CSV table of C-alpha atoms in Angstrom, one decimal:
chain,number,residue,atom,x,y,z
A,1,UNK,CA,125.7,159.9,50.1
A,2,UNK,CA,123.0,157.7,51.5
A,3,UNK,CA,120.7,158.3,48.6
A,4,UNK,CA,122.0,158.5,45.0
A,5,UNK,CA,121.7,161.9,43.3
A,6,UNK,CA,119.5,160.4,40.6
A,7,UNK,CA,117.0,159.2,43.2
A,8,UNK,CA,117.0,162.6,44.8
A,9,UNK,CA,116.4,164.2,41.4
A,10,UNK,CA,113.4,161.9,40.7
A,11,UNK,CA,111.9,162.8,44.1
A,12,UNK,CA,112.6,166.5,43.7
A,13,UNK,CA,111.0,166.5,40.2
A,14,UNK,CA,107.9,165.1,41.8
A,15,UNK,CA,107.8,168.0,44.3
A,16,UNK,CA,109.8,166.5,47.3
A,17,UNK,CA,111.3,169.6,48.9
A,18,UNK,CA,113.5,167.7,51.2
A,19,UNK,CA,115.1,165.8,48.3
A,20,UNK,CA,115.7,169.2,46.6
A,21,UNK,CA,117.2,170.6,49.7
A,22,UNK,CA,119.5,167.6,50.0
A,23,UNK,CA,120.7,168.1,46.4
A,24,UNK,CA,121.4,171.8,47.1
A,25,UNK,CA,123.2,171.0,50.3
A,26,UNK,CA,125.3,168.3,48.6
A,27,UNK,CA,126.6,170.6,45.9
A,28,UNK,CA,126.4,174.1,47.4
A,29,UNK,CA,130.0,174.2,48.8
A,30,UNK,CA,131.4,173.2,45.5
A,31,UNK,CA,129.6,175.9,43.6
A,32,UNK,CA,130.4,178.5,46.2
A,33,UNK,CA,134.1,177.5,46.1
A,34,UNK,CA,134.1,177.7,42.3
A,35,UNK,CA,132.3,181.1,42.3
A,36,UNK,CA,134.7,182.4,44.9
A,37,UNK,CA,137.7,181.4,42.8
A,38,UNK,CA,136.1,183.1,39.9
A,39,UNK,CA,135.5,186.5,41.5
A,40,UNK,CA,137.6,186.6,44.7
A,41,UNK,CA,134.8,188.3,46.8
A,42,UNK,CA,132.8,186.4,49.3
A,43,UNK,CA,129.6,188.4,48.9
A,44,UNK,CA,129.6,188.1,45.1
A,45,UNK,CA,130.4,184.3,45.4
A,46,UNK,CA,127.4,183.9,47.7
A,47,UNK,CA,125.2,185.8,45.3
A,48,UNK,CA,126.3,183.6,42.4
A,49,UNK,CA,125.8,180.4,44.4
A,50,UNK,CA,122.3,181.6,45.3
A,51,UNK,CA,121.7,182.3,41.6
A,52,UNK,CA,122.8,178.7,40.8
A,53,UNK,CA,120.2,177.4,43.3
A,54,UNK,CA,117.5,179.4,41.7
A,55,UNK,CA,118.5,178.1,38.3
A,56,UNK,CA,118.5,174.5,39.7
A,57,UNK,CA,114.9,175.0,40.9
A,58,UNK,CA,113.9,176.4,37.5
A,59,UNK,CA,115.6,173.8,35.4
A,60,UNK,CA,115.5,170.5,37.4
A,61,UNK,CA,112.5,169.3,35.5
A,62,UNK,CA,114.6,169.4,32.3
A,63,UNK,CA,117.2,166.9,33.7
A,64,UNK,CA,116.7,163.8,31.6
A,65,UNK,CA,119.2,161.4,33.3
A,66,UNK,CA,121.3,161.2,30.1
A,67,UNK,CA,124.4,162.2,32.1
A,68,UNK,CA,125.4,162.2,35.7
A,69,UNK,CA,123.5,164.8,37.7
A,70,UNK,CA,126.8,166.2,39.0
A,71,UNK,CA,127.9,166.9,35.4
A,72,UNK,CA,124.6,168.5,34.5
A,73,UNK,CA,124.5,170.6,37.7
A,74,UNK,CA,128.1,171.7,37.1
A,75,UNK,CA,127.2,172.9,33.6
A,76,UNK,CA,124.1,174.6,34.9
A,77,UNK,CA,126.2,176.3,37.6
A,78,UNK,CA,128.9,177.5,35.2
A,79,UNK,CA,126.2,179.0,33.0
A,80,UNK,CA,124.5,180.7,35.9
A,81,UNK,CA,127.9,182.1,37.1
A,82,UNK,CA,128.6,183.4,33.6
A,83,UNK,CA,125.2,185.0,33.4
A,84,UNK,CA,125.8,186.7,36.8
A,85,UNK,CA,129.2,188.1,35.6
A,86,UNK,CA,127.5,189.5,32.5
A,87,UNK,CA,124.9,191.2,34.6
A,88,UNK,CA,127.5,192.7,36.9
A,89,UNK,CA,129.7,193.9,34.0
A,90,UNK,CA,130.4,197.6,34.4
A,91,UNK,CA,128.7,199.8,31.9
A,92,UNK,CA,131.0,202.2,30.0
A,93,UNK,CA,130.3,205.9,30.6
A,94,UNK,CA,129.4,206.6,26.9
A,95,UNK,CA,126.8,203.8,27.1
A,96,UNK,CA,125.2,205.4,30.1
A,97,UNK,CA,125.1,208.8,28.4
A,98,UNK,CA,123.5,207.2,25.3
A,99,UNK,CA,120.9,205.4,27.4
A,100,UNK,CA,120.0,208.6,29.2
A,101,UNK,CA,119.6,210.5,25.9
A,102,UNK,CA,122.8,212.5,26.3
A,103,UNK,CA,123.5,214.5,23.2
A,104,UNK,CA,127.2,215.3,23.0
A,105,UNK,CA,126.7,217.7,20.0
């Protein structure tokens, strides 16, 4: 790491796209690996890792330097992965029938 995470965050918060890209590149493999271990499928893991990057872009301005960036990013990543799993959760058949207005009577 030539430039500390915190300096990259400061730059990225000011709109420096290269600093943001460096942060993403620095942590992408770790998030991808964790996501893969959590689901076991490469495509889903890549989708989850992309979702984490989107969340990072959306939430970077809220980083207040009260903890290490890596810790904050890890928590953000875990939350994004949990959200992804909730969205992908299979819908039970009776829920589908109810949503479609199916009347079993």
